[in-house]
XYZ file of C-alpha atoms in Angstrom:
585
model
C -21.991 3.322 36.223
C -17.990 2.120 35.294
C -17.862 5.127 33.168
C -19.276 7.333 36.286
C -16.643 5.961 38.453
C -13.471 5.901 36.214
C -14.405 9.706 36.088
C -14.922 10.070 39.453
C -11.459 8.154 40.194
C -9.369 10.903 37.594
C -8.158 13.048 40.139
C -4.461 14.410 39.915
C -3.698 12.002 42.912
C -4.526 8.712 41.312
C -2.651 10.144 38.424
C 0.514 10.810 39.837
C 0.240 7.811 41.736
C -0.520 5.798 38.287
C 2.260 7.159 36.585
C 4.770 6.661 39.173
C 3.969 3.037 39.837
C 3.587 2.404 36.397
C 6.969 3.866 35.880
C 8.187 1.855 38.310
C 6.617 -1.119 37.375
C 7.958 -0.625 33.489
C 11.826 0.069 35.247
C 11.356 -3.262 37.662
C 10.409 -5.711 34.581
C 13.198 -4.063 32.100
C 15.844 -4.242 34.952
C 14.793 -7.778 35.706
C 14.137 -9.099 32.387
C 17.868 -7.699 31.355
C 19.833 -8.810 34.363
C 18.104 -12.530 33.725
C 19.150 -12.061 30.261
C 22.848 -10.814 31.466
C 23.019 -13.845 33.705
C 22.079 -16.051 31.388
C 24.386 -14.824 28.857
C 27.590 -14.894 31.357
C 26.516 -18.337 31.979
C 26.090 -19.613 28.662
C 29.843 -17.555 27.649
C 31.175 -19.364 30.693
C 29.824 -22.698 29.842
C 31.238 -22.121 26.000
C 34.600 -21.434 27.137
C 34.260 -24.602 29.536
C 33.201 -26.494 26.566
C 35.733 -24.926 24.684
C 38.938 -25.986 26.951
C 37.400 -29.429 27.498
C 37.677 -29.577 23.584
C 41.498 -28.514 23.788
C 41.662 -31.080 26.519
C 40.279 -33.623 24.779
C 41.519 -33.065 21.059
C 45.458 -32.391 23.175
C 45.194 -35.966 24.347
C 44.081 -37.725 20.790
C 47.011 -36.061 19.792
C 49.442 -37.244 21.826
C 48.582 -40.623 21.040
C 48.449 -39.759 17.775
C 52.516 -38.904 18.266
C 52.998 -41.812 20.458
C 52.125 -43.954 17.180
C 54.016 -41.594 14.952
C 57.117 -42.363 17.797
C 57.038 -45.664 17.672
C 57.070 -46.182 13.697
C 59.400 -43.768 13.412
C 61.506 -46.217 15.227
C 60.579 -49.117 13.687
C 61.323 -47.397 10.455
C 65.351 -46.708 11.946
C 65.329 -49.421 13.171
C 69.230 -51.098 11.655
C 67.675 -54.540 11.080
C 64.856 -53.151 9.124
C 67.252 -50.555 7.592
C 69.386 -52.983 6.489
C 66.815 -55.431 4.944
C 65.357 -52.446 2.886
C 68.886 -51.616 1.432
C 69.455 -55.139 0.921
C 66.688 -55.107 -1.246
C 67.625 -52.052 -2.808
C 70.721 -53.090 -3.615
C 68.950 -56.228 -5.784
C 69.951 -58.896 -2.752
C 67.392 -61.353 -2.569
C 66.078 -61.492 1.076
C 66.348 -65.143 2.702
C 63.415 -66.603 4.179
C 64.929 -66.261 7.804
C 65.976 -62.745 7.099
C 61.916 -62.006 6.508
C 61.361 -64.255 9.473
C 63.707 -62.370 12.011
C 61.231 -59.282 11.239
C 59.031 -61.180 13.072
C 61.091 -60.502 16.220
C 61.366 -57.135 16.112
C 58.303 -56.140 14.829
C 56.524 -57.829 18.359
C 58.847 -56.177 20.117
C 57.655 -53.039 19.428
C 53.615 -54.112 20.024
C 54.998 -54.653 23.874
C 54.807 -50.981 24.143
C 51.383 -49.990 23.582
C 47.947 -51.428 23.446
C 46.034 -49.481 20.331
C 48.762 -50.774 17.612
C 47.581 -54.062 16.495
C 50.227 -55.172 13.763
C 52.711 -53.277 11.924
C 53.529 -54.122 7.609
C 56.318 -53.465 5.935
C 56.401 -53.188 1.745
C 59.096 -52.603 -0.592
C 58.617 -49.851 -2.794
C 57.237 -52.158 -5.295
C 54.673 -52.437 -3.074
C 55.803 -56.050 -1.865
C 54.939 -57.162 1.116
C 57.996 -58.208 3.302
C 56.546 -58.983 6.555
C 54.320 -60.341 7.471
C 54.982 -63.234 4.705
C 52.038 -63.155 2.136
C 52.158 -61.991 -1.146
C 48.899 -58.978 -0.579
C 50.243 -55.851 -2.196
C 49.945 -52.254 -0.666
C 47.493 -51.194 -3.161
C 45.056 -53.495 -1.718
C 45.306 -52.050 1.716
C 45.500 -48.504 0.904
C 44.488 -46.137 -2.207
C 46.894 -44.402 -4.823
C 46.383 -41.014 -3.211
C 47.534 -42.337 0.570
C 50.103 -43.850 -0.913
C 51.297 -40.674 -2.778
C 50.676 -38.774 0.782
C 53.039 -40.765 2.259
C 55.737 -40.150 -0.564
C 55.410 -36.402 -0.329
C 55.576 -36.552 3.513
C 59.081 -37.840 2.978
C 59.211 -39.929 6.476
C 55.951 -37.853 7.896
C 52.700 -40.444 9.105
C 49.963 -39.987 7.164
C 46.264 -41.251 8.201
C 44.829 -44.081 6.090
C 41.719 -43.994 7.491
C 39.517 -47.348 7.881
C 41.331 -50.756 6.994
C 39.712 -52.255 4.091
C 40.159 -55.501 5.239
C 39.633 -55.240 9.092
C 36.526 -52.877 10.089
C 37.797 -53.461 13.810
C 41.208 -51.179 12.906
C 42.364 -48.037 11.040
C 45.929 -47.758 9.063
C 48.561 -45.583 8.952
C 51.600 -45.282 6.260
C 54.779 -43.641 6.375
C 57.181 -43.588 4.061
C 60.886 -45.604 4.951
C 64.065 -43.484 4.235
C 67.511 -45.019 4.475
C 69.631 -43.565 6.620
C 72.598 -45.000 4.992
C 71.835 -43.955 1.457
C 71.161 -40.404 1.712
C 67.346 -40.730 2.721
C 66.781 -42.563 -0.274
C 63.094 -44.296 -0.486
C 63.239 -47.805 0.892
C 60.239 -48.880 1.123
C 56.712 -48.739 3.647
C 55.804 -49.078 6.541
C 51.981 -49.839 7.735
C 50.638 -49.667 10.682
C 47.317 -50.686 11.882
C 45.309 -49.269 15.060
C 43.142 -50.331 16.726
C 39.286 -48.874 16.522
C 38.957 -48.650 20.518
C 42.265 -46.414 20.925
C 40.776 -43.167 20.251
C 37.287 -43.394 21.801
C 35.989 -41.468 24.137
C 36.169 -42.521 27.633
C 34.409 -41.348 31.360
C 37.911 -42.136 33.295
C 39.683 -39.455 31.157
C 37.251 -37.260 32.939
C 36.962 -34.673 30.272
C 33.702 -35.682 29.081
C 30.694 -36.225 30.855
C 29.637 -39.286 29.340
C 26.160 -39.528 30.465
C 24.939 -36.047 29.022
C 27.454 -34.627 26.427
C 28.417 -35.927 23.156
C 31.721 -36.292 21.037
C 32.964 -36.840 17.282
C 36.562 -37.047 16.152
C 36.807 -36.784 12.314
C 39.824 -36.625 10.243
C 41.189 -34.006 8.208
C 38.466 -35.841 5.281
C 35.416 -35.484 7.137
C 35.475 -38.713 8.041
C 34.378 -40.124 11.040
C 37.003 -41.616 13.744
C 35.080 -42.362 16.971
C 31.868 -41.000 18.774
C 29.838 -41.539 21.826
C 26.378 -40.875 19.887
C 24.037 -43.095 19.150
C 23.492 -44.317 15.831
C 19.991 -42.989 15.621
C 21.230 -38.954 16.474
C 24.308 -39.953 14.054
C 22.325 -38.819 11.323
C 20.860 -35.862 12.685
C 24.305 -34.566 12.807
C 25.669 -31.714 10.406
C 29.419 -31.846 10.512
C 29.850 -28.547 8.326
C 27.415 -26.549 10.228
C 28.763 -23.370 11.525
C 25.188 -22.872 13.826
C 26.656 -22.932 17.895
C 23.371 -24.383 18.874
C 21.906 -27.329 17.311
C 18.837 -29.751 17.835
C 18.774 -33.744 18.418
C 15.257 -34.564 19.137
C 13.729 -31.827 20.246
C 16.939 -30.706 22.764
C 19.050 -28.185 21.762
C 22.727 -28.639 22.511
C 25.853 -26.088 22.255
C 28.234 -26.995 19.688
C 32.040 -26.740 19.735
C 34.550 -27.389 17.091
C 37.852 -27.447 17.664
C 41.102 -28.345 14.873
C 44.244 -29.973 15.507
C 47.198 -28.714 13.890
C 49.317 -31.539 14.643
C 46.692 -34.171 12.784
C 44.397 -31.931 11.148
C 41.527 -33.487 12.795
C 39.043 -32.070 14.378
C 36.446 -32.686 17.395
C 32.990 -32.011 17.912
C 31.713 -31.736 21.340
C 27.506 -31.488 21.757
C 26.694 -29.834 25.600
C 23.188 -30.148 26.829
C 21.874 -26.573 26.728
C 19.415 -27.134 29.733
C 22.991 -28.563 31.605
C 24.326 -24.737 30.969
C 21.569 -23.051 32.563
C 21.495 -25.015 35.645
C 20.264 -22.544 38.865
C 18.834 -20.239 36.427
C 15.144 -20.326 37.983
C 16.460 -20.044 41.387
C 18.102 -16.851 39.861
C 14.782 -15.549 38.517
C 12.779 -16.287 41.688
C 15.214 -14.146 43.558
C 14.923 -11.180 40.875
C 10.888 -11.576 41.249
C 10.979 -11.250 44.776
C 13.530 -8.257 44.916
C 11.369 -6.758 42.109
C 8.125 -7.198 44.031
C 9.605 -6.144 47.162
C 10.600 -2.649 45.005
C 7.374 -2.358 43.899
C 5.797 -2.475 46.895
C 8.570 0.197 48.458
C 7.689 2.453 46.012
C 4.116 2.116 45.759
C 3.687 2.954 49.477
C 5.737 5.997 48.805
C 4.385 7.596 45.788
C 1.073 7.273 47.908
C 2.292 8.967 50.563
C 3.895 11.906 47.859
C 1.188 12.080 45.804
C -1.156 12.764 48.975
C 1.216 15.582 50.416
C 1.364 16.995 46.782
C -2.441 16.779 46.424
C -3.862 17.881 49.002
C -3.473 21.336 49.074
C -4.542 21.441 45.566
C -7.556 19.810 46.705
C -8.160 22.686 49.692
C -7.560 25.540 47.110
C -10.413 24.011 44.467
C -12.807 23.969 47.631
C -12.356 27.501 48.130
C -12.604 28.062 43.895
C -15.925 26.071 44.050
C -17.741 29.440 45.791
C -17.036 31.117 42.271
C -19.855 29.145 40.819
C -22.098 30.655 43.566
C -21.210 34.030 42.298
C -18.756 34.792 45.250
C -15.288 34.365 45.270
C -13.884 33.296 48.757
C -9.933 33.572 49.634
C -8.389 30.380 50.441
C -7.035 29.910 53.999
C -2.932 29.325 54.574
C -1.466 26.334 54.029
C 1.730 24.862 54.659
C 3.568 22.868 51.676
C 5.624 23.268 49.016
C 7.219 26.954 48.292
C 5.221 26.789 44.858
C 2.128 25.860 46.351
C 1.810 28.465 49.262
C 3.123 31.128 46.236
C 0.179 29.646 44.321
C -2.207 30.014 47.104
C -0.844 33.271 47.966
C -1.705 34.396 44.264
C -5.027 32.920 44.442
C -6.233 35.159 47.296
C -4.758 38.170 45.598
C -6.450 37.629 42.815
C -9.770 37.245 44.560
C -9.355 40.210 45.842
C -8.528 41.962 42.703
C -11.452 40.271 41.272
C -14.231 41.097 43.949
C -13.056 44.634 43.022
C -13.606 44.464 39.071
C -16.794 43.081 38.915
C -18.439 46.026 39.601
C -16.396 47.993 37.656
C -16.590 45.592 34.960
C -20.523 45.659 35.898
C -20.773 49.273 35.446
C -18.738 49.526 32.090
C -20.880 46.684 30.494
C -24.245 48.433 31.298
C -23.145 51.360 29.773
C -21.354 49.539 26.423
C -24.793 47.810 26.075
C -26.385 51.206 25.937
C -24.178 52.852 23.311
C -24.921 49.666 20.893
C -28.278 49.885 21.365
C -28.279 53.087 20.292
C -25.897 52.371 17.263
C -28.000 48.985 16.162
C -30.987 51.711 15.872
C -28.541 54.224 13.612
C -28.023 51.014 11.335
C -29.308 51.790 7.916
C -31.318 47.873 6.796
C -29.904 46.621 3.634
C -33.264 45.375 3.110
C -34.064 49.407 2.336
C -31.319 50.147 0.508
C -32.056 47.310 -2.023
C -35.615 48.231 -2.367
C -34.569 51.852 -2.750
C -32.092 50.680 -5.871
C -34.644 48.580 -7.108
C -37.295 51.489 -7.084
C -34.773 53.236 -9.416
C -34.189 51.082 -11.888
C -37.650 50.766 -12.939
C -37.787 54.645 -12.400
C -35.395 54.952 -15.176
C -36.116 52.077 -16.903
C -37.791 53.761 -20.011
C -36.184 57.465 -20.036
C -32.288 55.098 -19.670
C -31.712 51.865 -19.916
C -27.819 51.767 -19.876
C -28.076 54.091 -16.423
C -31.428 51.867 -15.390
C -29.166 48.188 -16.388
C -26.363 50.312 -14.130
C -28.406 51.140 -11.154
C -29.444 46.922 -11.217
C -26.104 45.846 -11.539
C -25.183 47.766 -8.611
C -28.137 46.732 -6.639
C -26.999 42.504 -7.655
C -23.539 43.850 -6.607
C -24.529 44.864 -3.387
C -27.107 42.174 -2.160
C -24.548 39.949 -3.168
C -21.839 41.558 -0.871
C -23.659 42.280 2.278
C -26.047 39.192 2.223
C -26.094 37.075 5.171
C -22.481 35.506 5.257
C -23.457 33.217 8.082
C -26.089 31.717 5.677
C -23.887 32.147 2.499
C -20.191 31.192 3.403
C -19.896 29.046 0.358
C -20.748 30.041 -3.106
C -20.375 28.253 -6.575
C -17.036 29.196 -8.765
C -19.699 30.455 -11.120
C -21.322 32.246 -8.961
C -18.302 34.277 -7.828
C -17.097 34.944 -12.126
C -20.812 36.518 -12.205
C -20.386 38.689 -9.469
C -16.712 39.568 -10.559
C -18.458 40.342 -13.917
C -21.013 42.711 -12.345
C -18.225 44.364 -10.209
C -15.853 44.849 -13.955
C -19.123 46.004 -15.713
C -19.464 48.785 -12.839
C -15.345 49.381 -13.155
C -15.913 49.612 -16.646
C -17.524 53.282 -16.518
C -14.755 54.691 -14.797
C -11.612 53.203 -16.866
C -13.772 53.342 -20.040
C -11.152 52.134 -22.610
C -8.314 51.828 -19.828
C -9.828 48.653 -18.810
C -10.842 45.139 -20.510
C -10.684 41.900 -19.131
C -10.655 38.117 -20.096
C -12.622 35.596 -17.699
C -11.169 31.550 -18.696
C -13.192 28.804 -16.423
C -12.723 25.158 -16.519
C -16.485 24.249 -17.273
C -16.457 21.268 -15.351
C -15.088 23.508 -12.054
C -18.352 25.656 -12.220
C -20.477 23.831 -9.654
C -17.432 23.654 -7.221
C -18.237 25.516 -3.812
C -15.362 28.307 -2.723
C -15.363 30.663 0.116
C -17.635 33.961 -0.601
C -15.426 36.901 -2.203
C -11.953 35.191 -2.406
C -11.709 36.231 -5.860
C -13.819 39.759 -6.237
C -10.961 41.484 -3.964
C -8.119 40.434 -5.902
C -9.486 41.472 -8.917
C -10.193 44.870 -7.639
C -6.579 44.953 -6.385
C -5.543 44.404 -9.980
C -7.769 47.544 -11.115
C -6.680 49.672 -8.530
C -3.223 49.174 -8.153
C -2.464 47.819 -11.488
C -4.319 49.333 -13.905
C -5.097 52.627 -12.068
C -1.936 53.596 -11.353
C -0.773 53.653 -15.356
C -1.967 55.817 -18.565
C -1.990 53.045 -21.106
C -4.969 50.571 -21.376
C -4.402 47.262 -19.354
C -6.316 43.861 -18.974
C -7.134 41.959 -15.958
C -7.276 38.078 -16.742
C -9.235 36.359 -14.063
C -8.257 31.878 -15.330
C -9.791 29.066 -12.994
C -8.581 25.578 -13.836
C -7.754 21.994 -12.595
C -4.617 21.072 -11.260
C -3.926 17.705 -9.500
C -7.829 18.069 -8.360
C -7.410 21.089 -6.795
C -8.955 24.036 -7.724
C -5.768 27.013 -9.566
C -7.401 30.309 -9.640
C -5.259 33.026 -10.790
C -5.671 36.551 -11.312
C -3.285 38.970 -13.797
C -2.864 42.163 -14.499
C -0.356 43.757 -17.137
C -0.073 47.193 -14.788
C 2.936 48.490 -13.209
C 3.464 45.475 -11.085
C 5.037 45.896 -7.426
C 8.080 47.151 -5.806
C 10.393 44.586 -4.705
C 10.373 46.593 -0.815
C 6.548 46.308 -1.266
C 6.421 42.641 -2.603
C 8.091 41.047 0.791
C 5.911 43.464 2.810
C 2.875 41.924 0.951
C 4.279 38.298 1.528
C 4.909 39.114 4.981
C 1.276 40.319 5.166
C -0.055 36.895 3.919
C 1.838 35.176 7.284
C 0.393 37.629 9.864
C -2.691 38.800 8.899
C -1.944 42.805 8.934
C -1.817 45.707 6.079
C 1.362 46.467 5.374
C 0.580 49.837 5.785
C -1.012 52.239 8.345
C -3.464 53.567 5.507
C -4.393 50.004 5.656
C -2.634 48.754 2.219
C -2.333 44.941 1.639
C -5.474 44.785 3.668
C -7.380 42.514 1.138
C -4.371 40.317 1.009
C -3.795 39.551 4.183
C -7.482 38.721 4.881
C -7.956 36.170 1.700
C -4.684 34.875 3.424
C -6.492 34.341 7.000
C -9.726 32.934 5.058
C -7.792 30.657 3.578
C -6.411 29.187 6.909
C -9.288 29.204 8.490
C -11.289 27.445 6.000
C -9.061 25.069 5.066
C -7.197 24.348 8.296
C -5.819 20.981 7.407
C -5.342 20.965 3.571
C -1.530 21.040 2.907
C -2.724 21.784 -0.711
C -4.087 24.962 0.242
C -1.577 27.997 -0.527
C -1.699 31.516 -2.179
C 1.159 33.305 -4.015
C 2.316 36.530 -5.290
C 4.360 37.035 -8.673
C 5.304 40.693 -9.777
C 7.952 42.465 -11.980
C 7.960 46.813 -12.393
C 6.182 47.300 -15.514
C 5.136 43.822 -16.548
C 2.548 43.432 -14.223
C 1.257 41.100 -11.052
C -0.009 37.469 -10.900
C -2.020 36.210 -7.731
C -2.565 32.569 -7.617
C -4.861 30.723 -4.783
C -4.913 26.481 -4.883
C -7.544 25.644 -2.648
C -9.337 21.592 -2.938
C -12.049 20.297 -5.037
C -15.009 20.480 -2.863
C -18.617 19.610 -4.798
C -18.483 20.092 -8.345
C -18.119 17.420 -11.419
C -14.846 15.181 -11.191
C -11.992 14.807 -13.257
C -14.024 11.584 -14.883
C -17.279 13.528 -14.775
């Protein structure tokens, strides 16, 4: 019943109407689905470069307070009080009590003008302490390498990183050069800050604090200050080049950003479902655009498809009285300029038709006569064998080479005109016996001209091959090989396996084949037609067709001609394996 009604429903209406909706349909979702994509991907670029200058922002202002510290040690470091106790000790002067003491002064003074400095330290360049007064060396607050860092910076600030001995500060060095003594080295100057003075903050208004997250690491990979939690601290990859990564199950844009000034850098984690805020409101609106589109359209590929239709539909009514034995002209329609020329061709025809079936009528009764007549002209093979047959025991006693003749001939020709409807398909051996019968009847004409040389795979004997694809080449070979030249030849008829497929070749050692008459002979094997109008190249041409006919979608299947003047002609055929013993057999 479904089946009944899908057909039923497969008119060229529905069709057109199918295909353009479905067209449609397949435009709407790829336009939609892109532009959602499009939006989505201006949004997210948008949101990146946000991120991006909010990093800038952010990193900018952790650098200026990285230079208001590096400011106000470089002062302390010119300072002429502590310039003067540095080249006092120098110079070997032993540094009074109160002279360590007044450092006291001017060290605070200096505290007065920010809050993230918690203490300055000065050191000799033995690595004394001079203020504040203890005897703790500077290798105990800072490692070799810093140290070293701050040498080679020649005056430059170089990070320390976390204070050893206060996990509430960090430490920076800087080497002291004395200004009086040709920038000699005079000694260090430490300074600690404070843990709170770089963290993140919501009245900077740079970062949102309540959705996005922050790191600041130095130039070592080691953490400053960050607004994450300690349990998505470890989920962290600082190295990670990935723009999107995952904290518990939420995906957040990443952006890394380096300062040139500190070599720092900062992290800065968006929200990904933050960037894409409005997005469904976007997608609604592309739905309903797309739907109202579809609908649109729909409404007007019916209304086309009906106008396009319908006077198809009027001009197969009139077609249907055909089937009634009648042909009836359609009436005039108005449509399209191809479909009134299409009606308008219709009724001529029908006209022209009305008039040639009884012409056509007339001609058939009388074709019907004459082959009547020539079926009952038709000598009956049936006779003809029985005739031969009678013969050959005729002359079975008085001569037995002409009697064994006359039965050849008669096995030759039941063979040949048996019923090929019946007998398409022969065995390979088969086929070599007939061949032999047909070069044993050849034989009394050529007498000595002629010998021969038969070479079959054993194993290919049971394999089935259309009926006489080999007997006509051979008797190509006689003809036009051997026939045409004095001197004895051979005919070598070979039938082996290659790549399972069936190789059947057939030589001769005659006068072989022009060159002009080769390509007409190839050319024969692509259309089908002698070469000549005597009807030369016949036999070629129809093994050819055979071939393509049988073996319509074997891309093994091919024939070939090889010939040189005076050395003779090869034909090979390559057709497949079909019945017959295996390669294994």
């Amino acid at each position: 019943m479904f089946k009944q009604r899908l057909l039923k429903s497969n008119t060229l209406r529905n069709q057109i109407l199918f295909i353009f909706t479905g067209t449609m349909t397949i435009i709407l979702l790829l336009v939609g689905i892109i532009t959602f994509n499009l939006v989505i991907d201006i949004l997210k670029n948008n949101a990146e470069s946000q991120i991006q200058h909010t990093a800038n922002e952010t990193l900018a202002r952790i650098d200026s307070q990285f230079e208001a510290i590096d400011m106000i040690t470089s002062q302390i470091a010119t300072n002429p009080s502590v310039q003067q106790l540095l080249v006092d000790q120098s110079n070997r002067q032993l540094t009074a009590f109160e002279e360590r003491q007044s450092m006291n002064h001017v060290i605070n003074s200096y505290l007065a003008y920010t809050n993230g400095i918690t203490s300055f330290e000065l050191y000799f360049t033995d690595y004394r302490r001079l203020f504040p007064l203890n005897e703790l060396p500077l290798y105990e607050r800072l490692d070799s390498a810093k140290i070293q860092q701050a040498e080679d910076e020649q005056g430059r600030m170089v990070w320390g990183g976390a204070d050893p001995h206060d996990e509430e500060a960090f430490v920076t060095i800087k080497q002291i050069n004395l200004l009086d003594d040709n920038f000699s080295h005079g000694g260090y100057l430490l300074t600690k800050v404070d843990t709170h003075f770089f963290e993140f903050r919501s009245e900077y208004g740079q970062i949102d604090m309540e959705t996005d997250y922050a790191l600041l690491v130095d130039n070592e990979e080691k953490l400053i200050t960050t607004n994450l939690p300690e349990e998505l601290l470890s989920e962290v990859e600082l190295n990670t080049s990935s723009q999107v990564v995952t904290l518990q199950e939420n995906d957040y844009v990443r952006v890394r950003v380096f300062s040139d000034t500190t070599g720092w850098s900062f992290i800065m984690l968006k929200p990904v479902n933050t960037l894409v805020t409005g997005l469904s409101s976007i997608g609604t609106a592309i739905f309903i655009a797309g739907a109202i589109g579809f609908i649109v359209f729909s409404m007007a590929s019916y209304f086309l498809s009906t106008f396009l239709t319908k006077p198809i539909h009027r001009l197969t009514q009139a077609m249907r009285f055909g089937k009634l034995g009648a042909l009836k002209e359609s009436p005039p329609i108005i449509s399209t300029n191809e479909m009134i020329e299409l009606n308008n061709t219709y009724n001529h025809m029908v006209e022209t038709t009305n008039y040639l079936i009884n012409v056509v009528y007339e001609k058939e009764l009388t074709r019907h006569r004459a082959e009547l007549k020539a079926l009952q002209a038709q000598i009956n093979p049936h006779f003809l064998f029985n005739t031969l047959e009678a013969l050959y025991w005729t002359l079975e006693e008085k001569d037995e080479e002409a009697s064994n003749m006359i039965l050849t001939m008669a096995q030759l020709f039941r063979y040949t005109i048996s019923d090929i409807q019946r007998e398409d398909w022969v065995t390979i051996k088969e086929e070599i016996d007939h061949i032999q019968r047909y070069l044993d009847i050849m034989k009394l004409r050529f007498t000595d001209r002629l010998t021969w040389g038969i070479y079959v795979d054993r194993s290919l004997l049971s394999c089935m091959i259309p009926k006489l694809l080999i007997q006509p080449l051979v008797e190509n070979a006689i003809v036009h090989g051997i026939g045409n030249q004095v001197v004895p030849g051979k005919v070598t008829v070979t039938v082996t396996d290659q790549n399972n497929d069936v190789k059947i070749s057939v030589r001769d050692d005659g006068t072989g084949i022009d060159t002009v008459i080769l390509e007409r002979l190839k050319q024969s094997m692509k259309t089908h037609f002698p070469i000549t109008s005597d009807r030369t190249g016949l036999a070629i041409g129809n093994i050819s067709k055979r071939l393509k006919l049988t073996y319509p979608d074997e891309g093994t299947t091919c024939m070939t001609i090889e010939s040189e003047r005076n050395q003779g002609t090869t034909v090979t055929i390559i057709v497949p394996k079909k019945g017959g013993k295996t390669s294994e057999d």
